[in-house]
PDB file of C-alpha atoms in Angstrom:
ATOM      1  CA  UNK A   1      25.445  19.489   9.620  1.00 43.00           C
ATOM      2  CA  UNK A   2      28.522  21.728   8.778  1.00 50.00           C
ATOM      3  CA  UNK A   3      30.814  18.488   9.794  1.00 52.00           C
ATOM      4  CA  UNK A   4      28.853  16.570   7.382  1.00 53.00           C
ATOM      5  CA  UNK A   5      28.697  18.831   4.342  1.00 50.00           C
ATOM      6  CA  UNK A   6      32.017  19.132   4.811  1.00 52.00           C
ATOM      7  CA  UNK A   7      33.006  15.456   4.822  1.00 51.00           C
ATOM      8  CA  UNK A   8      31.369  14.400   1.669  1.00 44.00           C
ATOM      9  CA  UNK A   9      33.048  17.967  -0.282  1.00 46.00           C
ATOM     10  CA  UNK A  10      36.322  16.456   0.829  1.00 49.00           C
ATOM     11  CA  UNK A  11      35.618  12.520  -0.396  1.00 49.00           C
ATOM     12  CA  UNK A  12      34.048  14.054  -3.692  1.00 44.00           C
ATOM     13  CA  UNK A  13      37.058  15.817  -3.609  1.00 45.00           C
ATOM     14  CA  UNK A  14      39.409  13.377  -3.016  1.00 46.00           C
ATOM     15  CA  UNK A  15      37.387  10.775  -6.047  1.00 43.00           C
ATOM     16  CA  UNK A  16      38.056  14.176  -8.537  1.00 45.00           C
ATOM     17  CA  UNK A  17      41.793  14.016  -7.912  1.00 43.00           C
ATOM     18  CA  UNK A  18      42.204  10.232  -8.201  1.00 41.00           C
ATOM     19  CA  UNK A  19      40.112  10.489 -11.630  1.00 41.00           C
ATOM     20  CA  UNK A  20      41.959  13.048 -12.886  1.00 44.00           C
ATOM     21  CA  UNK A  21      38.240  15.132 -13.520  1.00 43.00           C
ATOM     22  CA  UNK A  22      39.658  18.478 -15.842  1.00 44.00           C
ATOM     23  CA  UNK A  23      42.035  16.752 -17.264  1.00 43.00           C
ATOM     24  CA  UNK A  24      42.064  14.947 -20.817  1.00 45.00           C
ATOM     25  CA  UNK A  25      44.241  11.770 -22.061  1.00 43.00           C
ATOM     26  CA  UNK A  26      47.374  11.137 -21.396  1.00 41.00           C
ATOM     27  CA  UNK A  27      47.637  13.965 -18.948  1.00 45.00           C
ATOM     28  CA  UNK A  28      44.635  12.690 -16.759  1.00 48.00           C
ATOM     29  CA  UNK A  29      46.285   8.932 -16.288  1.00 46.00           C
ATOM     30  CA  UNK A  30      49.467  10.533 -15.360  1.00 52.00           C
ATOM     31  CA  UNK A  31      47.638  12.421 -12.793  1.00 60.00           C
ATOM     32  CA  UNK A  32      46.015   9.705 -11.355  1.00 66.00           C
ATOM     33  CA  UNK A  33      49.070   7.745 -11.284  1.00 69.00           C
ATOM     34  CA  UNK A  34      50.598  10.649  -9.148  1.00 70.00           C
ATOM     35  CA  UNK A  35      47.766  10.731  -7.036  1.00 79.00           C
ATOM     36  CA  UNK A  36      47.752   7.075  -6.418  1.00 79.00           C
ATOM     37  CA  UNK A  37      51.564   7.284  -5.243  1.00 84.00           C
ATOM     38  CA  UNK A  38      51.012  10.849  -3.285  1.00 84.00           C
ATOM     39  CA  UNK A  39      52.019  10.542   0.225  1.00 91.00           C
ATOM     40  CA  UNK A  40      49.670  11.347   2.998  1.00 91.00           C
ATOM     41  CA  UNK A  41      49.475  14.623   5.046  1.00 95.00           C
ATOM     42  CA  UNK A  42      52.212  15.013   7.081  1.00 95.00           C
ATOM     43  CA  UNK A  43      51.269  14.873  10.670  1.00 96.00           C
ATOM     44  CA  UNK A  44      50.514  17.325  12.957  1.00 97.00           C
ATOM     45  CA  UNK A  45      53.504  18.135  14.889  1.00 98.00           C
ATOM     46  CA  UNK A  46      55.771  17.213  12.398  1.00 97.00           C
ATOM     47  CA  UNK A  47      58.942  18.807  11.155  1.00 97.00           C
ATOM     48  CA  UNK A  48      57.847  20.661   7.332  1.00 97.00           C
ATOM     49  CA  UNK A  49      60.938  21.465   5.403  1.00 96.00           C
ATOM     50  CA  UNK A  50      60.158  23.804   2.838  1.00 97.00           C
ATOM     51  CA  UNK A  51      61.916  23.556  -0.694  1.00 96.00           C
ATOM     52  CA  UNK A  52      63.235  27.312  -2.655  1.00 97.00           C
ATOM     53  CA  UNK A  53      60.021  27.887  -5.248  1.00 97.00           C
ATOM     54  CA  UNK A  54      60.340  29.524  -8.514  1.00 97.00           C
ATOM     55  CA  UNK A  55      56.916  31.968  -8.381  1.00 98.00           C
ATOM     56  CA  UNK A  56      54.810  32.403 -11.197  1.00 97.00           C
ATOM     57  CA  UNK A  57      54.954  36.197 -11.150  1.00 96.00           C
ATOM     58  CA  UNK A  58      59.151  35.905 -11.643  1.00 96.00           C
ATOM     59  CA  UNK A  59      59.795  36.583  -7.873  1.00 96.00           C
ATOM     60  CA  UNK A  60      61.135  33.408  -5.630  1.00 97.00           C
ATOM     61  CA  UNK A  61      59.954  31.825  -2.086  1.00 97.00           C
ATOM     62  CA  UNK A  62      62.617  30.795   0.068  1.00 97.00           C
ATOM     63  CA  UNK A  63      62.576  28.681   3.053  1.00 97.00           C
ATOM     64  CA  UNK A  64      63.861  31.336   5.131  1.00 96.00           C
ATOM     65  CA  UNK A  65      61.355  33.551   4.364  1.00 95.00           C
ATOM     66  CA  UNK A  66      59.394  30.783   6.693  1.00 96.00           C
ATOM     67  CA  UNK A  67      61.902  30.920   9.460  1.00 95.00           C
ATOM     68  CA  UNK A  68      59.809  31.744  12.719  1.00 96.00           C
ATOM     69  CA  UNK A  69      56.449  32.939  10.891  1.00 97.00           C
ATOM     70  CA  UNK A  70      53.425  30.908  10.128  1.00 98.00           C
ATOM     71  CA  UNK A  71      53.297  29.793   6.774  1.00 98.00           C
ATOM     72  CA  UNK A  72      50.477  28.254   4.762  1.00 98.00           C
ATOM     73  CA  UNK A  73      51.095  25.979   2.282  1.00 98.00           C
ATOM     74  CA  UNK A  74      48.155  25.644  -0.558  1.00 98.00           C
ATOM     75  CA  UNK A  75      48.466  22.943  -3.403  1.00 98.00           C
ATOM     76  CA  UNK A  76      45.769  24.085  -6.292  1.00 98.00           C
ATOM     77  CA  UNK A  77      44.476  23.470 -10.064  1.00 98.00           C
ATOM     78  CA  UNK A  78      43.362  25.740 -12.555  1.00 97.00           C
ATOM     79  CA  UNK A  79      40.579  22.466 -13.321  1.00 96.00           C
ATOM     80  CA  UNK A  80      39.812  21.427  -9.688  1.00 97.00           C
ATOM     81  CA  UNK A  81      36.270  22.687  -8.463  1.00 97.00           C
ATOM     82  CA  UNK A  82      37.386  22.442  -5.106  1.00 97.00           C
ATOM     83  CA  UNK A  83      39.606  24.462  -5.328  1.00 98.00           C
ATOM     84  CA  UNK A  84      37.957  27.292  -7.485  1.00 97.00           C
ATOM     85  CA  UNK A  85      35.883  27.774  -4.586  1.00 97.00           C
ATOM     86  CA  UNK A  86      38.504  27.481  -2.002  1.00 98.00           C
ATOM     87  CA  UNK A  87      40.930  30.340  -4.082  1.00 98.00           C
ATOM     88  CA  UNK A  88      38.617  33.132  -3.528  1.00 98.00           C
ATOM     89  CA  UNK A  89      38.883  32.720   0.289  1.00 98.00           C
ATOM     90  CA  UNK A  90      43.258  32.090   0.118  1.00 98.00           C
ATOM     91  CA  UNK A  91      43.552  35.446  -1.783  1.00 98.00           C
ATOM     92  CA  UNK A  92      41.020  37.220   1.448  1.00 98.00           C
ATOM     93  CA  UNK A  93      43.391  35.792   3.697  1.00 98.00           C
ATOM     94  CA  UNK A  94      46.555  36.488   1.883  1.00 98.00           C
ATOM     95  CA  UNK A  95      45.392  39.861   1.557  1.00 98.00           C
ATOM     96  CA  UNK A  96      44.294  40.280   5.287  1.00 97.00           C
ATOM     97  CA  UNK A  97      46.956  38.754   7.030  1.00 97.00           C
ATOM     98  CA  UNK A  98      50.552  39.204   5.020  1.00 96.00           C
ATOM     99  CA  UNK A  99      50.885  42.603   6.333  1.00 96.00           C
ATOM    100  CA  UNK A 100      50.688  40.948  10.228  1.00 95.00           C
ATOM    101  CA  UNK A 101      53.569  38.558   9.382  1.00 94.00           C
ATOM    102  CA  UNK A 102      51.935  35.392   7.184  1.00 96.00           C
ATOM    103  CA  UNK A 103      54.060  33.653   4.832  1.00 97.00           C
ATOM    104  CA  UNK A 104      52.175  31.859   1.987  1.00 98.00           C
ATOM    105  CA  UNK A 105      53.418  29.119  -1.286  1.00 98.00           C
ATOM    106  CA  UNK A 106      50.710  28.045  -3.256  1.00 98.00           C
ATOM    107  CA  UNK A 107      51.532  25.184  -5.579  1.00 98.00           C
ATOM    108  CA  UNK A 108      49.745  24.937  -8.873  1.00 98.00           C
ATOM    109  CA  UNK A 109      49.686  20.955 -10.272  1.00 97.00           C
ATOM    110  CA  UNK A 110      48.581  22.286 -13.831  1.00 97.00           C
ATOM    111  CA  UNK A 111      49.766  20.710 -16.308  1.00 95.00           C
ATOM    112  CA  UNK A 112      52.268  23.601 -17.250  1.00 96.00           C
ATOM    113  CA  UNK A 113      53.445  26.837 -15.468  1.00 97.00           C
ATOM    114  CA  UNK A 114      51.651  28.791 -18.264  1.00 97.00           C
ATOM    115  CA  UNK A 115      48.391  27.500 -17.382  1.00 97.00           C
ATOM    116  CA  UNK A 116      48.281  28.517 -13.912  1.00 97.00           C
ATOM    117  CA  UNK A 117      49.763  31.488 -14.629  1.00 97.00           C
ATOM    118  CA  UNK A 118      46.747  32.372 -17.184  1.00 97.00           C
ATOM    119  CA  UNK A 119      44.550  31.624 -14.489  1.00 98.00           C
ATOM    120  CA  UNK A 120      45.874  33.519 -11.758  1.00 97.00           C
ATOM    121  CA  UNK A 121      45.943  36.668 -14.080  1.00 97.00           C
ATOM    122  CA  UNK A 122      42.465  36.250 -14.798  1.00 97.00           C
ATOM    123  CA  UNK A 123      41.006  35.722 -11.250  1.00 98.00           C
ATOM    124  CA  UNK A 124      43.668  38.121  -9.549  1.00 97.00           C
ATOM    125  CA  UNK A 125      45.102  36.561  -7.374  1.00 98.00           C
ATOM    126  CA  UNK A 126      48.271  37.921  -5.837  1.00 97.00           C
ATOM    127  CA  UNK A 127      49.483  34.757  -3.600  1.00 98.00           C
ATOM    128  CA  UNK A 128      53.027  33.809  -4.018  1.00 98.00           C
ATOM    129  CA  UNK A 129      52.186  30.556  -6.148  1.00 98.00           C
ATOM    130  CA  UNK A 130      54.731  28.644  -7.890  1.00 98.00           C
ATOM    131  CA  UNK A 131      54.381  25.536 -10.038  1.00 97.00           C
ATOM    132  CA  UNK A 132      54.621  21.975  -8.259  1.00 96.00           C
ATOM    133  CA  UNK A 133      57.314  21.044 -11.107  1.00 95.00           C
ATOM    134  CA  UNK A 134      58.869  17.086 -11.303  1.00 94.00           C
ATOM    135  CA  UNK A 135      61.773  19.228  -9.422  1.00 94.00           C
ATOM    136  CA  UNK A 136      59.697  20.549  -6.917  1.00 95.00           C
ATOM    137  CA  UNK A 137      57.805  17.296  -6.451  1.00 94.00           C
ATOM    138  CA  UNK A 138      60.786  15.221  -5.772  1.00 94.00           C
ATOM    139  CA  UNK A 139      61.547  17.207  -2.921  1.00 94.00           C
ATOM    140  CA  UNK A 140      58.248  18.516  -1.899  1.00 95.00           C
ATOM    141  CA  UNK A 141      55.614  15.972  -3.165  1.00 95.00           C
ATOM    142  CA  UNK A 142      52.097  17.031  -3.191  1.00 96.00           C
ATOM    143  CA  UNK A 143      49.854  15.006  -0.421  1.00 95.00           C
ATOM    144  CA  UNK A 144      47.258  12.697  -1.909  1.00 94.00           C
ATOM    145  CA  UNK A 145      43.698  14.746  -2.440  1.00 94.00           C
ATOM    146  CA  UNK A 146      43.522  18.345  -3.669  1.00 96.00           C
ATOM    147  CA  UNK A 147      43.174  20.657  -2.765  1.00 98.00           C
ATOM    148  CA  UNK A 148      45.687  21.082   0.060  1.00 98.00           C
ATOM    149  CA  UNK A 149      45.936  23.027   3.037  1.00 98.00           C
ATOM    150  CA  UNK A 150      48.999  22.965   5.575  1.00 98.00           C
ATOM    151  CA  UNK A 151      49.838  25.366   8.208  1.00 98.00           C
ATOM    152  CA  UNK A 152      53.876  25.177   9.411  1.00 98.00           C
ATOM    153  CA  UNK A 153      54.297  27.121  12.823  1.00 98.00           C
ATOM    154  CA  UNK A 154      57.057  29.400  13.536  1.00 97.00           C
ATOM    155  CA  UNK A 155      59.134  26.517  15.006  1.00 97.00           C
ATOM    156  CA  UNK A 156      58.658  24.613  11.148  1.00 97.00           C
ATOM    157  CA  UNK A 157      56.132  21.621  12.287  1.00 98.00           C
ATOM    158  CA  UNK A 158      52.867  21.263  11.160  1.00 98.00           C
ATOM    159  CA  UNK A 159      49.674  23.078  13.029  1.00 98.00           C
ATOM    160  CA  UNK A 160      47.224  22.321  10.734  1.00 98.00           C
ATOM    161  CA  UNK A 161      46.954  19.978   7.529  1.00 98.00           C
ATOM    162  CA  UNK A 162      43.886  19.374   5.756  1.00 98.00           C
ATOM    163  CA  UNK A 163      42.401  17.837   2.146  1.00 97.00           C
ATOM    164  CA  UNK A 164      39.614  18.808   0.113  1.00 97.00           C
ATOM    165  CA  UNK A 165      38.096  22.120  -0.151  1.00 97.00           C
ATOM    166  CA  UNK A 166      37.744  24.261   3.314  1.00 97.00           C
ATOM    167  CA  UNK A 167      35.138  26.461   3.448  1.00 96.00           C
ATOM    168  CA  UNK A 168      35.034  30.464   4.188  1.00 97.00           C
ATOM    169  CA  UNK A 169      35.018  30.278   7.933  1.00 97.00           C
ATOM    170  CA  UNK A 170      37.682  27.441   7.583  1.00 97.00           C
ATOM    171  CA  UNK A 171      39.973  29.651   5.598  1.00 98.00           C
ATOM    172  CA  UNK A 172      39.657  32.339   7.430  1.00 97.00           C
ATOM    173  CA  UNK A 173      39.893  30.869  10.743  1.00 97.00           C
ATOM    174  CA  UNK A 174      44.051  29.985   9.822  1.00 97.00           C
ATOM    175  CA  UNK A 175      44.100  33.176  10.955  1.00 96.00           C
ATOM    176  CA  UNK A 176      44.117  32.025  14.644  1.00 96.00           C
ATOM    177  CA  UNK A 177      47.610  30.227  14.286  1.00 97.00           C
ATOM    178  CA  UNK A 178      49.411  34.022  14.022  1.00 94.00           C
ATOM    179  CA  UNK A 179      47.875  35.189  17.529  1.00 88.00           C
TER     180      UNK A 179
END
């Protein structure tokens, strides 16, 4: 049943990103023209190279800071449902695990820095999160669906990659990839 639920969150999911749902105009046929380009998940096993991130808060992720720890990657929008629910559960995680060695870069695909940045101020959320700019994207693109979840190892390939929203137990089981 949990399989199930699951699978019809993340095609409801993945039919919100293509359509652009939250955003307006212009804006929402750009999106879905990204989305309809957006590469697939990388595959598991794969090498992840990990781009130097402007954060939101005016500090900086760089990919050494990834060198030989487990680092989640988390693409998110202030306007995706998904990923309202899924944002609770990162900031738990960040917030139980940093201090044991996990590295973490959200990636907000707002439409503009300042929008994310208004919403992580209002829900609290103390992730490093930057701002998937046309920079950014070019080097890093976003995977097709949203939200995103990838896990890079401490050797830099992909554990884990999922799209579309994970739920609580999902989230929190990441966890298991810094035993």
């Amino acid at each position: 049943m949990q399989a199930d639920r699951r699978q019809v969150l993340q095609q409801l999911c993945a039919v919100a990103a293509t359509a652009g749902l939250g955003v307006a105009g212009p804006a929402r046929a750009q999106s879905a023209a990204a989305e309809a380009v957006a590469p697939p998940l990388p595959a598991v096993g794969s090498p992840l190279r990990l781009p130097p991130v402007a954060l939101l808060d005016g500090g900086s992720f760089s990919p050494a800071q990834a060198d030989g720890k487990v680092t989640v990657i988390y693409w998110w929008a202030s306007t995706c449902p998904f990923c309202a629910q899924q944002s609770p559960e990162m900031q738990k995680l960040w917030s139980a695990f940093r201090s044991k060695g996990l590295q973490m870069l959200a990636l907000s695909v707002d439409k503009t820095p300042k929008e994310a940045e208004a919403y992580l101020q209002k829900k609290g959320y103390t992730f490093p999160s930057g701002w998937a700019s046309p920079e950014i994207q070019k080097v890093f693109p976003k995977p097709k669906g949203l939200p995103i979840t990838l896990v890079r190892g401490r050797d830099g390939r992909v554990l884990q990659a999922e799209k579309g929203q994970l739920f609580p137990e999902d989230v929190e089981g990441l966890a298991r990839w810094l035993a």
